[in-house]
C-alpha cells in the first residue's frame, strides 16, 4: 500500500469513528477471529506500559524501587512505606503522592508487582476518604466516599469518577439515587430534604423515568455470551446481529478483553473496558487497545483509550485496505501529525496538531481532482496585534480561534483586515462563522475582501432580518452589487452563520451556510480578507479560514 507523507498541514479533520460505544452474539468463531482475539492483552493494564500512557512506574524509596501511578504528570512524585519484591512495591503499605512537593493523598492498601490490587483506602489532603478496590492499578467497583463537608457517596466508581449505580448524600439532607455518568446525574431520582423529588433520564431532567431496566444479571468469573440487535440493543440469540464474549469479575466489571462478533462468527471489535453497563451503552468506560474489523475480517481501525478518551496512536482504513487516517491523540485531542487519504490512496488532509490546536494555523488539503489548498486557520490570540483594537466606540478582543467586536456607536462601520493571500494565487477563499447578539434593520456584519483602505474595499454582509447585501467602495464611491436581499440560507441573528467567498476565474462566488447566494464578475485590486461590522452590538467571529488554491 502506497503511503504519501507530506510536510504540510490540514484543517477541520473529521473525527474518526471511535471503536468504542458498541455492546455485542455467539456462534462459531472463524479461525481469523480466534487468532485475533488471542493476540489481545489479557488484563485492563499490562505491566509493560506504552510510552504514551499516563500510567507510569515512578521511583519511590529514594529512587531505589518502583510503583505504578495513574495520571503521572511531570510534577508528581511518590514515596512508599511497605514491603518490596524485585524492586517494586509488593504487599500492604502506604503510598504518599506529592504534586510539586505537596502531599495530595495517601493510599493505604495492597500492591502486587508495583501495581495496586485489592482493597485500599485513599485519604486526601482536604480530609476526603475513599474506600475502594483496585484491579490492574485501576479503581473499579463499589466504593464508599466521605468528605469533611458532610457529603457521602456509596456506589460504583471508575478511576475516581462516579460511574454506574450509586447514592450521593448532600449535607443539606438531599440525596440522589440512580445511575451516574462521568460524575454527573444520568438516570435516577433526586430527593430534597423537604420530601420533594425530581427525576433524571439520560442526563436530562424529566417528569418521570420511562426507561426500564433489563434486569440482566450475568454470571461472574466465567465467560458469558450476550446478544445484540443491529442497533446494539440486548436481544435473543434468534434476533441477534452481533454477539459478545465477555467475562465479568464483578457486576459491570469486565475481566480481560471484550470481544464482539458479527453473527457470521467474524470478529467485529476487540477492546478493553473498565465498566460495562447492562442497560446504557453510552456510559461504558473503555480502556486500552481497541480494534474494529469489517464483515470480511479486515482491520478498519486501531486505537487506544485512557479513561474512555482516545489517547495514543490511531489508524483507520477503508474497506479496500488502503489507509484512511493516521494520527495520535492526547486525552481526546489531536496531537502530532494528522494525515488522511482518499480511498484511491491520493492525499486528502494534512495538519500538525498540538493538544487539539493546529500548530501555526497552517494546513494543506486536496480534492479528488488534484486541486490543492494551502490554508490558514486564524489563531487570533497569537495574531492579536493585528486583530485587537479599542478606539472610537469599538473594542475588539481575541481568544484562540474567535474574535469579539463590541461596537457602541450605532452609526459606526468597523473593518479589520489581516489576511493577505499569496501574490501569485489564481484562486482563493475565505470563510468564518459569525454571530451577532442584536441588530437593527439595515445594520450588517460579515466578511470584508479586496481591501486596500477604507475608501477601497468590498463587503459581504448579513443582517438581522435574514437578508444579505454585497457592496463595494472605489475611491470612496459606494457601489451596491446586491442590495439587501432575503435568503432562506440565513439563520436567526443569535445563531451562527457561516459566510464564505471564493475567487476563481475572475468571478466571486458567495455562500451562506454552504448555499450559493450570488456570483459576480470581479477583478480584484487586493488579495485580502477580514471582517466588517456596521451598527452597535456584540459581534462574534470564529473559525476564520483562508485558502490559496493551486493544481498539483
PDB file of N, CA, C and O in Angstrom, residues 43-102:
ATOM      1  N   UNK A  43      -5.519  -8.244  30.328  1.00  0.00           N
ATOM      2  CA  UNK A  43      -5.958  -7.530  31.520  1.00  0.00           C
ATOM      3  C   UNK A  43      -6.114  -6.073  31.169  1.00  0.00           C
ATOM      4  O   UNK A  43      -5.644  -5.611  30.137  1.00  0.00           O
ATOM      5  N   UNK A  44      -6.811  -5.354  32.061  1.00  0.00           N
ATOM      6  CA  UNK A  44      -7.030  -3.943  31.807  1.00  0.00           C
ATOM      7  C   UNK A  44      -5.738  -3.158  31.797  1.00  0.00           C
ATOM      8  O   UNK A  44      -5.647  -2.105  31.214  1.00  0.00           O
ATOM      9  N   UNK A  45      -4.693  -3.642  32.445  1.00  0.00           N
ATOM     10  CA  UNK A  45      -3.432  -2.913  32.496  1.00  0.00           C
ATOM     11  C   UNK A  45      -2.278  -3.880  32.326  1.00  0.00           C
ATOM     12  O   UNK A  45      -2.072  -4.775  33.131  1.00  0.00           O
ATOM     13  N   UNK A  46      -1.558  -3.719  31.242  1.00  0.00           N
ATOM     14  CA  UNK A  46      -0.375  -4.528  31.030  1.00  0.00           C
ATOM     15  C   UNK A  46       0.762  -3.995  31.886  1.00  0.00           C
ATOM     16  O   UNK A  46       0.872  -2.802  32.118  1.00  0.00           O
ATOM     17  N   UNK A  47       1.614  -4.883  32.350  1.00  0.00           N
ATOM     18  CA  UNK A  47       2.754  -4.437  33.149  1.00  0.00           C
ATOM     19  C   UNK A  47       3.777  -3.712  32.292  1.00  0.00           C
ATOM     20  O   UNK A  47       4.586  -2.958  32.802  1.00  0.00           O
ATOM     21  N   UNK A  48       3.771  -3.976  30.971  1.00  0.00           N
ATOM     22  CA  UNK A  48       4.627  -3.225  30.060  1.00  0.00           C
ATOM     23  C   UNK A  48       3.818  -2.037  29.558  1.00  0.00           C
ATOM     24  O   UNK A  48       3.022  -2.156  28.643  1.00  0.00           O
ATOM     25  N   UNK A  49       3.990  -0.892  30.194  1.00  0.00           N
ATOM     26  CA  UNK A  49       3.156   0.261  29.889  1.00  0.00           C
ATOM     27  C   UNK A  49       3.633   0.948  28.619  1.00  0.00           C
ATOM     28  O   UNK A  49       4.828   1.187  28.452  1.00  0.00           O
ATOM     29  N   UNK A  50       2.712   1.299  27.702  1.00  0.00           N
ATOM     30  CA  UNK A  50       3.123   2.022  26.493  1.00  0.00           C
ATOM     31  C   UNK A  50       3.637   3.407  26.844  1.00  0.00           C
ATOM     32  O   UNK A  50       3.235   4.013  27.842  1.00  0.00           O
ATOM     33  N   UNK A  51       4.518   3.925  25.997  1.00  0.00           N
ATOM     34  CA  UNK A  51       5.178   5.195  26.298  1.00  0.00           C
ATOM     35  C   UNK A  51       4.198   6.349  26.411  1.00  0.00           C
ATOM     36  O   UNK A  51       4.436   7.306  27.145  1.00  0.00           O
ATOM     37  N   UNK A  52       3.060   6.278  25.674  1.00  0.00           N
ATOM     38  CA  UNK A  52       2.120   7.391  25.668  1.00  0.00           C
ATOM     39  C   UNK A  52       1.157   7.361  26.849  1.00  0.00           C
ATOM     40  O   UNK A  52       0.382   8.293  27.055  1.00  0.00           O
ATOM     41  N   UNK A  53       1.170   6.285  27.643  1.00  0.00           N
ATOM     42  CA  UNK A  53       0.223   6.159  28.749  1.00  0.00           C
ATOM     43  C   UNK A  53       0.541   7.153  29.860  1.00  0.00           C
ATOM     44  O   UNK A  53       1.700   7.501  30.101  1.00  0.00           O
ATOM     45  N   UNK A  54      -0.505   7.608  30.553  1.00  0.00           N
ATOM     46  CA  UNK A  54      -0.315   8.452  31.732  1.00  0.00           C
ATOM     47  C   UNK A  54      -0.151   7.615  32.993  1.00  0.00           C
ATOM     48  O   UNK A  54       0.017   8.163  34.078  1.00  0.00           O
ATOM     49  N   UNK A  55      -0.247   6.293  32.865  1.00  0.00           N
ATOM     50  CA  UNK A  55       0.111   5.391  33.958  1.00  0.00           C
ATOM     51  C   UNK A  55       1.599   5.085  33.818  1.00  0.00           C
ATOM     52  O   UNK A  55       2.040   4.587  32.781  1.00  0.00           O
ATOM     53  N   UNK A  56       2.356   5.390  34.841  1.00  0.00           N
ATOM     54  CA  UNK A  56       3.802   5.198  34.744  1.00  0.00           C
ATOM     55  C   UNK A  56       4.346   4.621  36.045  1.00  0.00           C
ATOM     56  O   UNK A  56       3.817   4.879  37.129  1.00  0.00           O
ATOM     57  N   UNK A  57       5.404   3.833  35.911  1.00  0.00           N
ATOM     58  CA  UNK A  57       6.135   3.376  37.087  1.00  0.00           C
ATOM     59  C   UNK A  57       7.070   4.496  37.525  1.00  0.00           C
ATOM     60  O   UNK A  57       7.958   4.911  36.779  1.00  0.00           O
ATOM     61  N   UNK A  58       6.836   4.985  38.731  1.00  0.00           N
ATOM     62  CA  UNK A  58       7.642   6.078  39.271  1.00  0.00           C
ATOM     63  C   UNK A  58       8.564   5.555  40.364  1.00  0.00           C
ATOM     64  O   UNK A  58       8.222   4.603  41.081  1.00  0.00           O
ATOM     65  N   UNK A  59       9.709   6.177  40.522  1.00  0.00           N
ATOM     66  CA  UNK A  59      10.615   5.765  41.596  1.00  0.00           C
ATOM     67  C   UNK A  59      10.077   6.177  42.964  1.00  0.00           C
ATOM     68  O   UNK A  59       9.472   7.240  43.119  1.00  0.00           O
ATOM     69  N   UNK A  60      10.270   5.319  43.941  1.00  0.00           N
ATOM     70  CA  UNK A  60       9.927   5.631  45.326  1.00  0.00           C
ATOM     71  C   UNK A  60      11.061   5.103  46.209  1.00  0.00           C
ATOM     72  O   UNK A  60      11.999   4.473  45.714  1.00  0.00           O
ATOM     73  N   UNK A  61      11.000   5.355  47.507  1.00  0.00           N
ATOM     74  CA  UNK A  61      12.083   4.923  48.404  1.00  0.00           C
ATOM     75  C   UNK A  61      13.435   5.437  47.917  1.00  0.00           C
ATOM     76  O   UNK A  61      14.354   4.665  47.639  1.00  0.00           O
ATOM     77  N   UNK A  62      13.510   6.760  47.758  1.00  0.00           N
ATOM     78  CA  UNK A  62      14.745   7.420  47.325  1.00  0.00           C
ATOM     79  C   UNK A  62      15.220   6.911  45.970  1.00  0.00           C
ATOM     80  O   UNK A  62      16.416   6.860  45.685  1.00  0.00           O
ATOM     81  N   UNK A  63      14.259   6.529  45.120  1.00  0.00           N
ATOM     82  CA  UNK A  63      14.595   6.128  43.762  1.00  0.00           C
ATOM     83  C   UNK A  63      15.013   4.691  43.615  1.00  0.00           C
ATOM     84  O   UNK A  63      15.296   4.238  42.501  1.00  0.00           O
ATOM     85  N   UNK A  64      15.035   3.919  44.697  1.00  0.00           N
ATOM     86  CA  UNK A  64      15.513   2.539  44.609  1.00  0.00           C
ATOM     87  C   UNK A  64      14.461   1.597  44.054  1.00  0.00           C
ATOM     88  O   UNK A  64      14.797   0.605  43.396  1.00  0.00           O
ATOM     89  N   UNK A  65      13.181   1.862  44.334  1.00  0.00           N
ATOM     90  CA  UNK A  65      12.113   0.945  43.957  1.00  0.00           C
ATOM     91  C   UNK A  65      11.073   1.674  43.103  1.00  0.00           C
ATOM     92  O   UNK A  65      11.087   2.895  42.974  1.00  0.00           O
ATOM     93  N   UNK A  66      10.136   0.887  42.534  1.00  0.00           N
ATOM     94  CA  UNK A  66       9.155   1.433  41.603  1.00  0.00           C
ATOM     95  C   UNK A  66       7.739   1.054  42.009  1.00  0.00           C
ATOM     96  O   UNK A  66       7.506   0.010  42.618  1.00  0.00           O
ATOM     97  N   UNK A  67       6.778   1.912  41.620  1.00  0.00           N
ATOM     98  CA  UNK A  67       5.355   1.614  41.760  1.00  0.00           C
ATOM     99  C   UNK A  67       4.610   2.368  40.674  1.00  0.00           C
ATOM    100  O   UNK A  67       5.005   3.467  40.281  1.00  0.00           O
ATOM    101  N   UNK A  68       3.529   1.755  40.180  1.00  0.00           N
ATOM    102  CA  UNK A  68       2.761   2.400  39.125  1.00  0.00           C
ATOM    103  C   UNK A  68       1.816   3.443  39.706  1.00  0.00           C
ATOM    104  O   UNK A  68       1.161   3.203  40.720  1.00  0.00           O
ATOM    105  N   UNK A  69       1.752   4.595  39.052  1.00  0.00           N
ATOM    106  CA  UNK A  69       0.882   5.676  39.491  1.00  0.00           C
ATOM    107  C   UNK A  69       0.054   6.149  38.299  1.00  0.00           C
ATOM    108  O   UNK A  69       0.569   6.319  37.192  1.00  0.00           O
ATOM    109  N   UNK A  70      -1.258   6.345  38.521  1.00  0.00           N
ATOM    110  CA  UNK A  70      -2.112   6.899  37.482  1.00  0.00           C
ATOM    111  C   UNK A  70      -1.920   8.410  37.389  1.00  0.00           C
ATOM    112  O   UNK A  70      -1.547   9.065  38.366  1.00  0.00           O
ATOM    113  N   UNK A  71      -2.201   8.947  36.220  1.00  0.00           N
ATOM    114  CA  UNK A  71      -2.071  10.388  35.994  1.00  0.00           C
ATOM    115  C   UNK A  71      -0.705  10.879  36.486  1.00  0.00           C
ATOM    116  O   UNK A  71      -0.600  11.823  37.263  1.00  0.00           O
ATOM    117  N   UNK A  72       0.332  10.208  36.021  1.00  0.00           N
ATOM    118  CA  UNK A  72       1.687  10.511  36.488  1.00  0.00           C
ATOM    119  C   UNK A  72       2.262  11.681  35.696  1.00  0.00           C
ATOM    120  O   UNK A  72       3.129  11.524  34.832  1.00  0.00           O
ATOM    121  N   UNK A  73       1.769  12.873  35.994  1.00  0.00           N
ATOM    122  CA  UNK A  73       2.271  14.072  35.334  1.00  0.00           C
ATOM    123  C   UNK A  73       3.686  14.374  35.822  1.00  0.00           C
ATOM    124  O   UNK A  73       4.164  13.823  36.819  1.00  0.00           O
ATOM    125  N   UNK A  74       4.346  15.292  35.140  1.00  0.00           N
ATOM    126  CA  UNK A  74       5.763  15.544  35.415  1.00  0.00           C
ATOM    127  C   UNK A  74       6.010  16.103  36.808  1.00  0.00           C
ATOM    128  O   UNK A  74       7.120  15.993  37.333  1.00  0.00           O
ATOM    129  N   UNK A  75       4.986  16.697  37.435  1.00  0.00           N
ATOM    130  CA  UNK A  75       5.182  17.287  38.766  1.00  0.00           C
ATOM    131  C   UNK A  75       4.846  16.321  39.895  1.00  0.00           C
ATOM    132  O   UNK A  75       4.856  16.698  41.067  1.00  0.00           O
ATOM    133  N   UNK A  76       4.546  15.055  39.566  1.00  0.00           N
ATOM    134  CA  UNK A  76       4.121  14.074  40.566  1.00  0.00           C
ATOM    135  C   UNK A  76       5.304  13.228  41.026  1.00  0.00           C
ATOM    136  O   UNK A  76       6.088  12.732  40.216  1.00  0.00           O
ATOM    137  N   UNK A  77       5.428  13.075  42.337  1.00  0.00           N
ATOM    138  CA  UNK A  77       6.403  12.156  42.934  1.00  0.00           C
ATOM    139  C   UNK A  77       5.684  11.318  43.981  1.00  0.00           C
ATOM    140  O   UNK A  77       4.591  11.680  44.447  1.00  0.00           O
ATOM    141  N   UNK A  78       6.289  10.183  44.370  1.00  0.00           N
ATOM    142  CA  UNK A  78       5.667   9.286  45.340  1.00  0.00           C
ATOM    143  C   UNK A  78       6.716   8.757  46.311  1.00  0.00           C
ATOM    144  O   UNK A  78       7.919   8.746  46.012  1.00  0.00           O
ATOM    145  N   UNK A  79       6.250   8.337  47.483  1.00  0.00           N
ATOM    146  CA  UNK A  79       7.127   7.654  48.443  1.00  0.00           C
ATOM    147  C   UNK A  79       6.360   6.484  49.043  1.00  0.00           C
ATOM    148  O   UNK A  79       5.155   6.582  49.298  1.00  0.00           O
ATOM    149  N   UNK A  80       7.050   5.361  49.279  1.00  0.00           N
ATOM    150  CA  UNK A  80       6.427   4.106  49.696  1.00  0.00           C
ATOM    151  C   UNK A  80       6.953   3.667  51.047  1.00  0.00           C
ATOM    152  O   UNK A  80       8.164   3.674  51.286  1.00  0.00           O
ATOM    153  N   UNK A  81       6.027   3.303  51.901  1.00  0.00           N
ATOM    154  CA  UNK A  81       6.379   2.715  53.189  1.00  0.00           C
ATOM    155  C   UNK A  81       5.724   1.347  53.256  1.00  0.00           C
ATOM    156  O   UNK A  81       4.532   1.230  53.545  1.00  0.00           O
ATOM    157  N   UNK A  82       6.495   0.311  52.928  1.00  0.00           N
ATOM    158  CA  UNK A  82       5.945  -1.030  52.893  1.00  0.00           C
ATOM    159  C   UNK A  82       6.919  -1.998  52.267  1.00  0.00           C
ATOM    160  O   UNK A  82       8.042  -1.632  51.890  1.00  0.00           O
ATOM    161  N   UNK A  83       6.524  -3.257  52.122  1.00  0.00           N
ATOM    162  CA  UNK A  83       7.428  -4.288  51.598  1.00  0.00           C
ATOM    163  C   UNK A  83       7.718  -4.105  50.113  1.00  0.00           C
ATOM    164  O   UNK A  83       6.946  -3.490  49.375  1.00  0.00           O
ATOM    165  N   UNK A  84       8.844  -4.662  49.688  1.00  0.00           N
ATOM    166  CA  UNK A  84       9.307  -4.564  48.305  1.00  0.00           C
ATOM    167  C   UNK A  84       9.698  -5.954  47.819  1.00  0.00           C
ATOM    168  O   UNK A  84      10.268  -6.749  48.571  1.00  0.00           O
ATOM    169  N   UNK A  85       9.391  -6.234  46.546  1.00  0.00           N
ATOM    170  CA  UNK A  85       9.786  -7.503  45.938  1.00  0.00           C
ATOM    171  C   UNK A  85      10.290  -7.224  44.528  1.00  0.00           C
ATOM    172  O   UNK A  85       9.597  -6.587  43.732  1.00  0.00           O
ATOM    173  N   UNK A  86      11.499  -7.671  44.254  1.00  0.00           N
ATOM    174  CA  UNK A  86      12.112  -7.479  42.938  1.00  0.00           C
ATOM    175  C   UNK A  86      12.101  -6.013  42.508  1.00  0.00           C
ATOM    176  O   UNK A  86      11.849  -5.676  41.351  1.00  0.00           O
ATOM    177  N   UNK A  87      12.350  -5.137  43.461  1.00  0.00           N
ATOM    178  CA  UNK A  87      12.463  -3.719  43.157  1.00  0.00           C
ATOM    179  C   UNK A  87      11.149  -2.997  42.967  1.00  0.00           C
ATOM    180  O   UNK A  87      11.138  -1.856  42.497  1.00  0.00           O
ATOM    181  N   UNK A  88      10.032  -3.633  43.346  1.00  0.00           N
ATOM    182  CA  UNK A  88       8.727  -2.995  43.202  1.00  0.00           C
ATOM    183  C   UNK A  88       7.925  -3.153  44.486  1.00  0.00           C
ATOM    184  O   UNK A  88       8.079  -4.143  45.208  1.00  0.00           O
ATOM    185  N   UNK A  89       7.071  -2.164  44.761  1.00  0.00           N
ATOM    186  CA  UNK A  89       6.194  -2.249  45.926  1.00  0.00           C
ATOM    187  C   UNK A  89       5.354  -3.509  45.827  1.00  0.00           C
ATOM    188  O   UNK A  89       4.750  -3.790  44.784  1.00  0.00           O
ATOM    189  N   UNK A  90       5.303  -4.278  46.929  1.00  0.00           N
ATOM    190  CA  UNK A  90       4.612  -5.568  46.877  1.00  0.00           C
ATOM    191  C   UNK A  90       4.110  -5.905  48.278  1.00  0.00           C
ATOM    192  O   UNK A  90       4.899  -6.069  49.208  1.00  0.00           O
ATOM    193  N   UNK A  91       2.781  -5.983  48.418  1.00  0.00           N
ATOM    194  CA  UNK A  91       2.193  -6.225  49.725  1.00  0.00           C
ATOM    195  C   UNK A  91       1.476  -4.982  50.226  1.00  0.00           C
ATOM    196  O   UNK A  91       1.254  -4.021  49.485  1.00  0.00           O
ATOM    197  N   UNK A  92       1.128  -4.991  51.516  1.00  0.00           N
ATOM    198  CA  UNK A  92       0.393  -3.865  52.067  1.00  0.00           C
ATOM    199  C   UNK A  92       1.346  -2.812  52.618  1.00  0.00           C
ATOM    200  O   UNK A  92       2.341  -3.125  53.275  1.00  0.00           O
ATOM    201  N   UNK A  93       1.007  -1.551  52.350  1.00  0.00           N
ATOM    202  CA  UNK A  93       1.803  -0.447  52.858  1.00  0.00           C
ATOM    203  C   UNK A  93       1.101   0.866  52.592  1.00  0.00           C
ATOM    204  O   UNK A  93      -0.094   0.907  52.277  1.00  0.00           O
ATOM    205  N   UNK A  94       1.853   1.951  52.703  1.00  0.00           N
ATOM    206  CA  UNK A  94       1.302   3.281  52.465  1.00  0.00           C
ATOM    207  C   UNK A  94       2.105   3.986  51.373  1.00  0.00           C
ATOM    208  O   UNK A  94       3.337   4.041  51.441  1.00  0.00           O
ATOM    209  N   UNK A  95       1.378   4.510  50.394  1.00  0.00           N
ATOM    210  CA  UNK A  95       1.996   5.252  49.299  1.00  0.00           C
ATOM    211  C   UNK A  95       1.519   6.700  49.369  1.00  0.00           C
ATOM    212  O   UNK A  95       0.319   6.974  49.339  1.00  0.00           O
ATOM    213  N   UNK A  96       2.457   7.614  49.489  1.00  0.00           N
ATOM    214  CA  UNK A  96       2.129   9.038  49.538  1.00  0.00           C
ATOM    215  C   UNK A  96       2.411   9.661  48.179  1.00  0.00           C
ATOM    216  O   UNK A  96       3.489   9.476  47.617  1.00  0.00           O
ATOM    217  N   UNK A  97       1.433  10.386  47.670  1.00  0.00           N
ATOM    218  CA  UNK A  97       1.567  11.054  46.375  1.00  0.00           C
ATOM    219  C   UNK A  97       1.731  12.553  46.611  1.00  0.00           C
ATOM    220  O   UNK A  97       0.984  13.161  47.385  1.00  0.00           O
ATOM    221  N   UNK A  98       2.720  13.134  45.910  1.00  0.00           N
ATOM    222  CA  UNK A  98       3.001  14.561  46.024  1.00  0.00           C
ATOM    223  C   UNK A  98       2.824  15.221  44.655  1.00  0.00           C
ATOM    224  O   UNK A  98       3.096  14.616  43.616  1.00  0.00           O
ATOM    225  N   UNK A  99       2.378  16.462  44.676  1.00  0.00           N
ATOM    226  CA  UNK A  99       2.340  17.294  43.474  1.00  0.00           C
ATOM    227  C   UNK A  99       3.088  18.577  43.791  1.00  0.00           C
ATOM    228  O   UNK A  99       2.724  19.297  44.728  1.00  0.00           O
ATOM    229  N   UNK A 100       4.146  18.823  43.051  1.00  0.00           N
ATOM    230  CA  UNK A 100       5.014  19.974  43.323  1.00  0.00           C
ATOM    231  C   UNK A 100       5.492  19.975  44.770  1.00  0.00           C
ATOM    232  O   UNK A 100       5.607  21.027  45.416  1.00  0.00           O
ATOM    233  N   UNK A 101       5.744  18.781  45.293  1.00  0.00           N
ATOM    234  CA  UNK A 101       6.289  18.647  46.633  1.00  0.00           C
ATOM    235  C   UNK A 101       5.268  18.672  47.752  1.00  0.00           C
ATOM    236  O   UNK A 101       5.619  18.454  48.915  1.00  0.00           O
ATOM    237  N   UNK A 102       3.993  18.915  47.436  1.00  0.00           N
ATOM    238  CA  UNK A 102       2.952  18.963  48.457  1.00  0.00           C
ATOM    239  C   UNK A 102       2.130  17.675  48.426  1.00  0.00           C
ATOM    240  O   UNK A 102       1.822  17.149  47.357  1.00  0.00           O
TER     241      UNK A 102
END
